[in-house]
Short mmCIF file of C-alpha atoms and ligand atoms in Angstrom, two decimals:
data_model
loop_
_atom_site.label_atom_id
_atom_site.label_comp_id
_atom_site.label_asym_id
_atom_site.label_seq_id
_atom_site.Cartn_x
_atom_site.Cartn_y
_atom_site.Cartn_z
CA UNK A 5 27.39 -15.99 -1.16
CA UNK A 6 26.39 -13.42 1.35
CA UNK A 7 25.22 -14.62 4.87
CA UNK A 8 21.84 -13.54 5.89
CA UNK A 9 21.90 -9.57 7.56
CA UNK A 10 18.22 -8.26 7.47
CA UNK A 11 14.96 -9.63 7.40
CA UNK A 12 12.64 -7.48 4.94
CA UNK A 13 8.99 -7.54 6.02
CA UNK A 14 6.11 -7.28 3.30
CA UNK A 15 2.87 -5.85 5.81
CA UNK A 16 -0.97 -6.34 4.52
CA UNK A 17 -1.42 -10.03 4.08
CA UNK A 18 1.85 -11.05 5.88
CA UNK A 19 2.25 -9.11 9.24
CA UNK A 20 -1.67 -9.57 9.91
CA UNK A 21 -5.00 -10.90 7.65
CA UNK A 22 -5.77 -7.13 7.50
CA UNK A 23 -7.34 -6.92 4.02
CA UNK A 24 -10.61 -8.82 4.44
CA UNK A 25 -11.28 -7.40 7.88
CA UNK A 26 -9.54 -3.88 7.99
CA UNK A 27 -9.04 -2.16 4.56
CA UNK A 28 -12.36 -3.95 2.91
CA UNK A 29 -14.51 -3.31 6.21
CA UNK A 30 -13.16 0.25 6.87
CA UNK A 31 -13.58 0.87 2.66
CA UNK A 32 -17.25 -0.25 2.97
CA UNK A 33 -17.56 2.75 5.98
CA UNK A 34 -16.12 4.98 3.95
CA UNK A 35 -18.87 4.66 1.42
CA UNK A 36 -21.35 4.70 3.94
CA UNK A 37 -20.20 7.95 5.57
CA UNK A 38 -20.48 9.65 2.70
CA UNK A 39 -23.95 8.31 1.92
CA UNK A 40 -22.93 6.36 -0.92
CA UNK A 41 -25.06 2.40 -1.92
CA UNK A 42 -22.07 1.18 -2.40
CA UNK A 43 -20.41 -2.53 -0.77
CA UNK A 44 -17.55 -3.97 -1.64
CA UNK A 45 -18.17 -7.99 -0.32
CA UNK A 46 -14.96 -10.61 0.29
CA UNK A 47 -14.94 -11.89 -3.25
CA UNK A 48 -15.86 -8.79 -4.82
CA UNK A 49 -12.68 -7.08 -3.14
CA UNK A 50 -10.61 -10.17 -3.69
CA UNK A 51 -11.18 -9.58 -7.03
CA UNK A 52 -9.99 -6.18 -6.65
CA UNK A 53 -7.01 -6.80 -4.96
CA UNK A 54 -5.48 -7.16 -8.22
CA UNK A 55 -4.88 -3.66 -7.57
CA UNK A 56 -2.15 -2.61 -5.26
CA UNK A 57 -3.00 0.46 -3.65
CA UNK A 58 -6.50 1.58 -2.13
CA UNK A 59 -6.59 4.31 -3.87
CA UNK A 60 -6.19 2.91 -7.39
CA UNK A 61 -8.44 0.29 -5.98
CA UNK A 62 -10.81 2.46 -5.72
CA UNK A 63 -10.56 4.21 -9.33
CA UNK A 64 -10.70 0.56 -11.00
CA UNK A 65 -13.87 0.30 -9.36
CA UNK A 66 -15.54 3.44 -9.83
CA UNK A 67 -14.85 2.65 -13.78
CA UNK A 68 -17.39 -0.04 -13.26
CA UNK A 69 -20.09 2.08 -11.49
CA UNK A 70 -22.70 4.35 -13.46
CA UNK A 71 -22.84 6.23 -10.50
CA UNK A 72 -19.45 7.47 -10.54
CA UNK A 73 -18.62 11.11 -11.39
CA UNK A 74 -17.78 11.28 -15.08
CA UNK A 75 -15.53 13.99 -14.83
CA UNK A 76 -11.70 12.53 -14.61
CA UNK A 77 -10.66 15.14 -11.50
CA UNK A 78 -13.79 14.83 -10.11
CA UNK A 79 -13.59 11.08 -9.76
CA UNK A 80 -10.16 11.67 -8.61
CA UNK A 81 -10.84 13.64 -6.08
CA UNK A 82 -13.77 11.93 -4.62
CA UNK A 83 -11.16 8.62 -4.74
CA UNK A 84 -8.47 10.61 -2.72
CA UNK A 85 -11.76 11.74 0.27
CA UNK A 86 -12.75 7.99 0.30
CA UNK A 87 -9.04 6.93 0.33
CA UNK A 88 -8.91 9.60 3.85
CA UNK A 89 -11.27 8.16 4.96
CA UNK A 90 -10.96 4.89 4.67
CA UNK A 91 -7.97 5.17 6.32
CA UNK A 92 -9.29 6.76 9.34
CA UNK A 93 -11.77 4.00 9.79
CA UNK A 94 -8.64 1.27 9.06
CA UNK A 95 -6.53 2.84 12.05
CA UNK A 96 -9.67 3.25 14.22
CA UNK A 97 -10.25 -0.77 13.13
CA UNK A 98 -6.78 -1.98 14.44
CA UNK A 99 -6.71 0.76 17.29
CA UNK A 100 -9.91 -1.44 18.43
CA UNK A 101 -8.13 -5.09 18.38
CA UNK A 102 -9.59 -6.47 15.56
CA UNK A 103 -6.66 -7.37 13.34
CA UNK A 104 -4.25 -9.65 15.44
CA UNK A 105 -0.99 -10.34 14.01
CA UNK A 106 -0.34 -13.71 12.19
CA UNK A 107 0.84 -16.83 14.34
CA UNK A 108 4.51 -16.70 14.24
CA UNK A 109 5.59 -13.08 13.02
CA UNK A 110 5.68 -11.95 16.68
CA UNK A 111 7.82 -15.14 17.54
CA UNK A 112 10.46 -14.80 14.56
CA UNK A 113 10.79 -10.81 14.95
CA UNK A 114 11.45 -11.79 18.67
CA UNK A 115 14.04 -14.29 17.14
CA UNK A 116 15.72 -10.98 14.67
CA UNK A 117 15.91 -9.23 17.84
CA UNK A 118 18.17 -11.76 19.65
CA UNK A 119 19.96 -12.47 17.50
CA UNK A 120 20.37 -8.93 16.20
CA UNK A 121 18.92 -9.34 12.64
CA UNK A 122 18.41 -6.28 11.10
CA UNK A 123 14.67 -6.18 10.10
CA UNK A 124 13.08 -3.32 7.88
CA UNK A 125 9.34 -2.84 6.47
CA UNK A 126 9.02 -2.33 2.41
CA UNK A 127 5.06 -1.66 1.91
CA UNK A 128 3.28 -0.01 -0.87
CA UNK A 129 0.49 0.84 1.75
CA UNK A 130 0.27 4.22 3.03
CA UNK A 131 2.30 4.73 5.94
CA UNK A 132 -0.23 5.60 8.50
CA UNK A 133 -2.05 2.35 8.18
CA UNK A 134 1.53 0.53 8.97
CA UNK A 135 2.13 3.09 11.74
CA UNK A 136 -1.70 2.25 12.88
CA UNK A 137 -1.03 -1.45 12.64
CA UNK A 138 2.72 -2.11 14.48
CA UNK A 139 1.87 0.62 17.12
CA UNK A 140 -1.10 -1.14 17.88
CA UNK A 141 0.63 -4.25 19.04
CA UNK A 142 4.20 -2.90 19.48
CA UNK A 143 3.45 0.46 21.14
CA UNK A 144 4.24 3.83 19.54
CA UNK A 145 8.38 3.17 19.93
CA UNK A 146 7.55 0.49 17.34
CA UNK A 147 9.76 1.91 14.70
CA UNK A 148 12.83 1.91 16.69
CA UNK A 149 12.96 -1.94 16.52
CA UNK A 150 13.40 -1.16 12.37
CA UNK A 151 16.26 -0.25 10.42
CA UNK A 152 14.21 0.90 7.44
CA UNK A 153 10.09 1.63 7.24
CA UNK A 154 9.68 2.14 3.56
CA UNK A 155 6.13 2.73 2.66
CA UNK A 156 3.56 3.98 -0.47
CA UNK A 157 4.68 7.73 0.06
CA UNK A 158 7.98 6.52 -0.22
CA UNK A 159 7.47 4.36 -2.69
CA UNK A 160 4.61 5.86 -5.11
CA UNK A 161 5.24 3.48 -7.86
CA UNK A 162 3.48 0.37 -6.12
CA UNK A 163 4.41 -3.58 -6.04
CA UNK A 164 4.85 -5.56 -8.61
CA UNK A 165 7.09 -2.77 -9.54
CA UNK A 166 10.35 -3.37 -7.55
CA UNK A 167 10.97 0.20 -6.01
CA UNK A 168 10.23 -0.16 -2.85
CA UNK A 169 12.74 -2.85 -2.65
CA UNK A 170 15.56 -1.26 -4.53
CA UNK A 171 14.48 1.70 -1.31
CA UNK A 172 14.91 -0.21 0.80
CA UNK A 173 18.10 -2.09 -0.05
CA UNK A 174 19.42 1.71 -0.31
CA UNK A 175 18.51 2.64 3.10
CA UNK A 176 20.04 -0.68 5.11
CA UNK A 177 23.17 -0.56 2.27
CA UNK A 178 22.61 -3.94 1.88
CA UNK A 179 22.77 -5.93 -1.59
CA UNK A 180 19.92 -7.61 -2.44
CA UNK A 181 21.56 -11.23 -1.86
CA UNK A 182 22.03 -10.41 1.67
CA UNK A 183 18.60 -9.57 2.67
CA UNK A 184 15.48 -12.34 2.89
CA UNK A 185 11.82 -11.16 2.51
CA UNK A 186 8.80 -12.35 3.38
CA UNK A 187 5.62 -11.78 1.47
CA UNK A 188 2.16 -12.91 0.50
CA UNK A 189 0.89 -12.17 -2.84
CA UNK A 190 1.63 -11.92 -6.28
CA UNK A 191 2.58 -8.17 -6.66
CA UNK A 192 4.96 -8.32 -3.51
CA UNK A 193 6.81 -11.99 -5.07
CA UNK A 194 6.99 -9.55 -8.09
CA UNK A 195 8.48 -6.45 -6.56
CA UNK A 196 10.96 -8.75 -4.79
CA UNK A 197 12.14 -10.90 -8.11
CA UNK A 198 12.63 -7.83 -9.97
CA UNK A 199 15.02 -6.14 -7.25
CA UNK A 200 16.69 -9.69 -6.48
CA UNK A 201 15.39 -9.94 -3.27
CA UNK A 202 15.38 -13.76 -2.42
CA UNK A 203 11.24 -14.22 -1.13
CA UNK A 204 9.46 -16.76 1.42
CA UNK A 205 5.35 -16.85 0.71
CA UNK A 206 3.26 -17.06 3.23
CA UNK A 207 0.23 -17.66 2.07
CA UNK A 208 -2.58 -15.24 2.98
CA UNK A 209 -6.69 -15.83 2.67
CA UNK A 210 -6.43 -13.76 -0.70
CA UNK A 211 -3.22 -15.21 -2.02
CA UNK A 212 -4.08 -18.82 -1.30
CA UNK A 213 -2.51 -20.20 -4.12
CA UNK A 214 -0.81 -18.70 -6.74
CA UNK A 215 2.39 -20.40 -8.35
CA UNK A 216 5.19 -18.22 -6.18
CA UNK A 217 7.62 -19.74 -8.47
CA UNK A 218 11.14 -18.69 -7.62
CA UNK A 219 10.50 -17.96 -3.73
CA UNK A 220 12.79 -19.98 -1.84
CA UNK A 221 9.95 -21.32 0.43
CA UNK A 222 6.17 -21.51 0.45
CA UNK A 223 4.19 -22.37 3.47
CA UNK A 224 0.51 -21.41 4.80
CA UNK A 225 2.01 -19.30 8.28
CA UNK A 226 5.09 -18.83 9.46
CA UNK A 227 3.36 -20.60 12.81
CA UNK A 228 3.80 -24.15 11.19
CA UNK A 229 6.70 -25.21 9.33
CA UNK A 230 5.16 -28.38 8.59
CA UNK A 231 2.73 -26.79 6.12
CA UNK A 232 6.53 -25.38 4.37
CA UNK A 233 7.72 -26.58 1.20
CA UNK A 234 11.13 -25.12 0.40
CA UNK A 235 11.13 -23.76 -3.35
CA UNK A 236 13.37 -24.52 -6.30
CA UNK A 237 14.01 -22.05 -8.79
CA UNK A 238 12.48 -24.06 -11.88
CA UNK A 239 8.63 -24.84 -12.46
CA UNK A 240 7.90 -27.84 -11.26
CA UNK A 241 10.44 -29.04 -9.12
CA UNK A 242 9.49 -28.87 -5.60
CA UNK A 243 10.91 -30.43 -2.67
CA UNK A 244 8.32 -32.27 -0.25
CA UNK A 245 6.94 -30.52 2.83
CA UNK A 246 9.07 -30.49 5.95
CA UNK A 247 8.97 -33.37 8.42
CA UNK A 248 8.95 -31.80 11.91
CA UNK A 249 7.60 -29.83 14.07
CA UNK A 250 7.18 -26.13 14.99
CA UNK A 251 7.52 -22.77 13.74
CA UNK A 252 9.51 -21.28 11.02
CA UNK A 253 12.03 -19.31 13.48
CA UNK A 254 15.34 -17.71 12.36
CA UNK A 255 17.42 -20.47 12.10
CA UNK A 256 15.12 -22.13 9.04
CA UNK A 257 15.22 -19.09 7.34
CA UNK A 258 19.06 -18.81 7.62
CA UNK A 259 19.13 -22.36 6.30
CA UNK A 260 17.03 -21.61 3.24
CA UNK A 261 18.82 -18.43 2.41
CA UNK A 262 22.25 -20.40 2.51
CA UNK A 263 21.77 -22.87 0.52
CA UNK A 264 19.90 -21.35 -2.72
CA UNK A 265 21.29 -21.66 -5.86
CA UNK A 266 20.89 -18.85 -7.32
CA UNK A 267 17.15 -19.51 -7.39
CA UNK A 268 16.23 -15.82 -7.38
CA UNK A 269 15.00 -15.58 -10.92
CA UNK A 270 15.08 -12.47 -13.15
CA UNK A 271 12.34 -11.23 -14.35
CA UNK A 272 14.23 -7.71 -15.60
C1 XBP B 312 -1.11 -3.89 0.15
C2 XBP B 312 -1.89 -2.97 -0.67
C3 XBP B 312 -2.49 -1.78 -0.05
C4 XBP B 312 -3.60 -2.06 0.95
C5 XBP B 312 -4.36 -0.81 1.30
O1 XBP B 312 0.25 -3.72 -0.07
O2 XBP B 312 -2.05 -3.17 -1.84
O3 XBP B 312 -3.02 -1.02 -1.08
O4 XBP B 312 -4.54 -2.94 0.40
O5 XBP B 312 -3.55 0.24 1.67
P1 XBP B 312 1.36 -4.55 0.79
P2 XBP B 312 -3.71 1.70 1.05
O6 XBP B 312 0.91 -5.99 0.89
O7 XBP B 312 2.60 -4.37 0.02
O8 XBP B 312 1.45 -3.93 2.15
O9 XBP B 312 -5.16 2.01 1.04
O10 XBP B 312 -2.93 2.59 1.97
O11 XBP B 312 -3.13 1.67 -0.34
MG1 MG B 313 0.98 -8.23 1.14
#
């Protein structure tokens, strides 16, 4: 069994809380600027989140709205200006400080770092919202620190769909039992079970509790391993939480990756 060699990194949801705050506050600008009634509130774009991809977010929406151009390639290409623009007023969001990282991703990329891991980036958002988010609290060299940034214009087909794993695995020639990922929602558990990608959860204010069967740990932030409880691969058999203290650093990871049994379950 291969020995732990890169850390994969899922980004909205897991790197920072930056759905409710960033992409649903900088959407509801977007609407505004261009003078549309529209508001997209926390459970109304929970609901939506269904949807990977603000873009196709958007177009699910718009089917529900009488106000919406009727006209396929209009609607389309009113979806791609709000899209724009959304994502100006998402990097202008982060640029300001308002979507800190999550307690304990700063502390275990630290721990990649010394110990050399490997880390990489496999997101199915669009690349200047990632590039808006790490530069923001890792300065504009913030790439260097990655062996891979895969992203949605990489990656077109969106999580669940496994691509921009199976990219990623490509571009750090890595098999997928030799890379660990962490991620926060459904689609991204999804995307990683279909390429073989063994999966922790941590659970995000949207993805608060959905089954994550097959992940080989689920936990609510990778700031308190307390709050972990270390997945089996059938339903139903869990493990109890663990006992002491502190954060989920490198070392707990390597020890979950090492001893799964095959508990990466395949779903193609
Ligand atoms: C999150 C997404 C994205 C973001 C918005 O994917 O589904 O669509 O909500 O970004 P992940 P865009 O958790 O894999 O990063 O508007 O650029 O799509
Ligand atoms: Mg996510």
């Amino acid at each position: 069994m291969a020995a732990l060699q890169a850390l994969i990194w899922d980004v909205d949801g897991t790197l920072a809380e930056t759905e409710r705050d960033g992409h649903r506050v900088a959407f509801n600008a977007a609407f505004k600027s261009l003078g549309l009634d529209w508001h997209w509130g926390e459970s109304r774009y929970g609901d939506l989140l269904e949807v990977t991809g603000g873009r196709e977010r958007l177009l699910r929406d718009m089917d529900t709205r009488a106000d919406a151009p009727s006209d396929p390639a209009e609607r389309d290409a009113m979806a791609r200006l709000l899209h724009a623009l959304k994502n100006k007023q998402y990097a202008a969001i982060v640029a300001a400080g308002h979507i800190p990282l999550r307690a304990g991703v700063a502390a275990l990329m630290a721990d990649c770092r010394l110990a050399g891991l490997p880390m990489a980036i496999a997101t199915t958002t669009s690349r200047s919202n990632v590039d808006a988010l790490m530069g923001a609290h890792f300065g504009p060299g913030w790439e260097s620190g990655f062996a891979a940034v895969l992203c949605a214009e990489d990656a077109p087909v969106k999580k669940p769909d496994p691509l921009v794993y199976r990219l990623t695995l490509e571009r750090l020639d890595l098999p997928p039992e030799a890379v660990l990922a962490v991620e926060d929602s459904p689609a991204g558990v999804g995307a990683c079970l279909a390429a073989r990608v063994p999966v922790v959860v941590t659970r995000s204010v949207y993805f608060g509790d959905f089954p994550a069967e097959g992940a080989l740990a689920v936990g609510a932030g990778l700031h308190d391993r307390r709050t972990w409880v270390p997945g089996v691969p059938r339903p139903g058999k869990r493990e109890a939480p663990l006992p002491e203290d502190g954060r989920v650093d490198l070392d707990l990871l390597c020890a979950w990756h090492a001893r799964r049994t095959g508990s990466v379950v395949l779903s193609t």
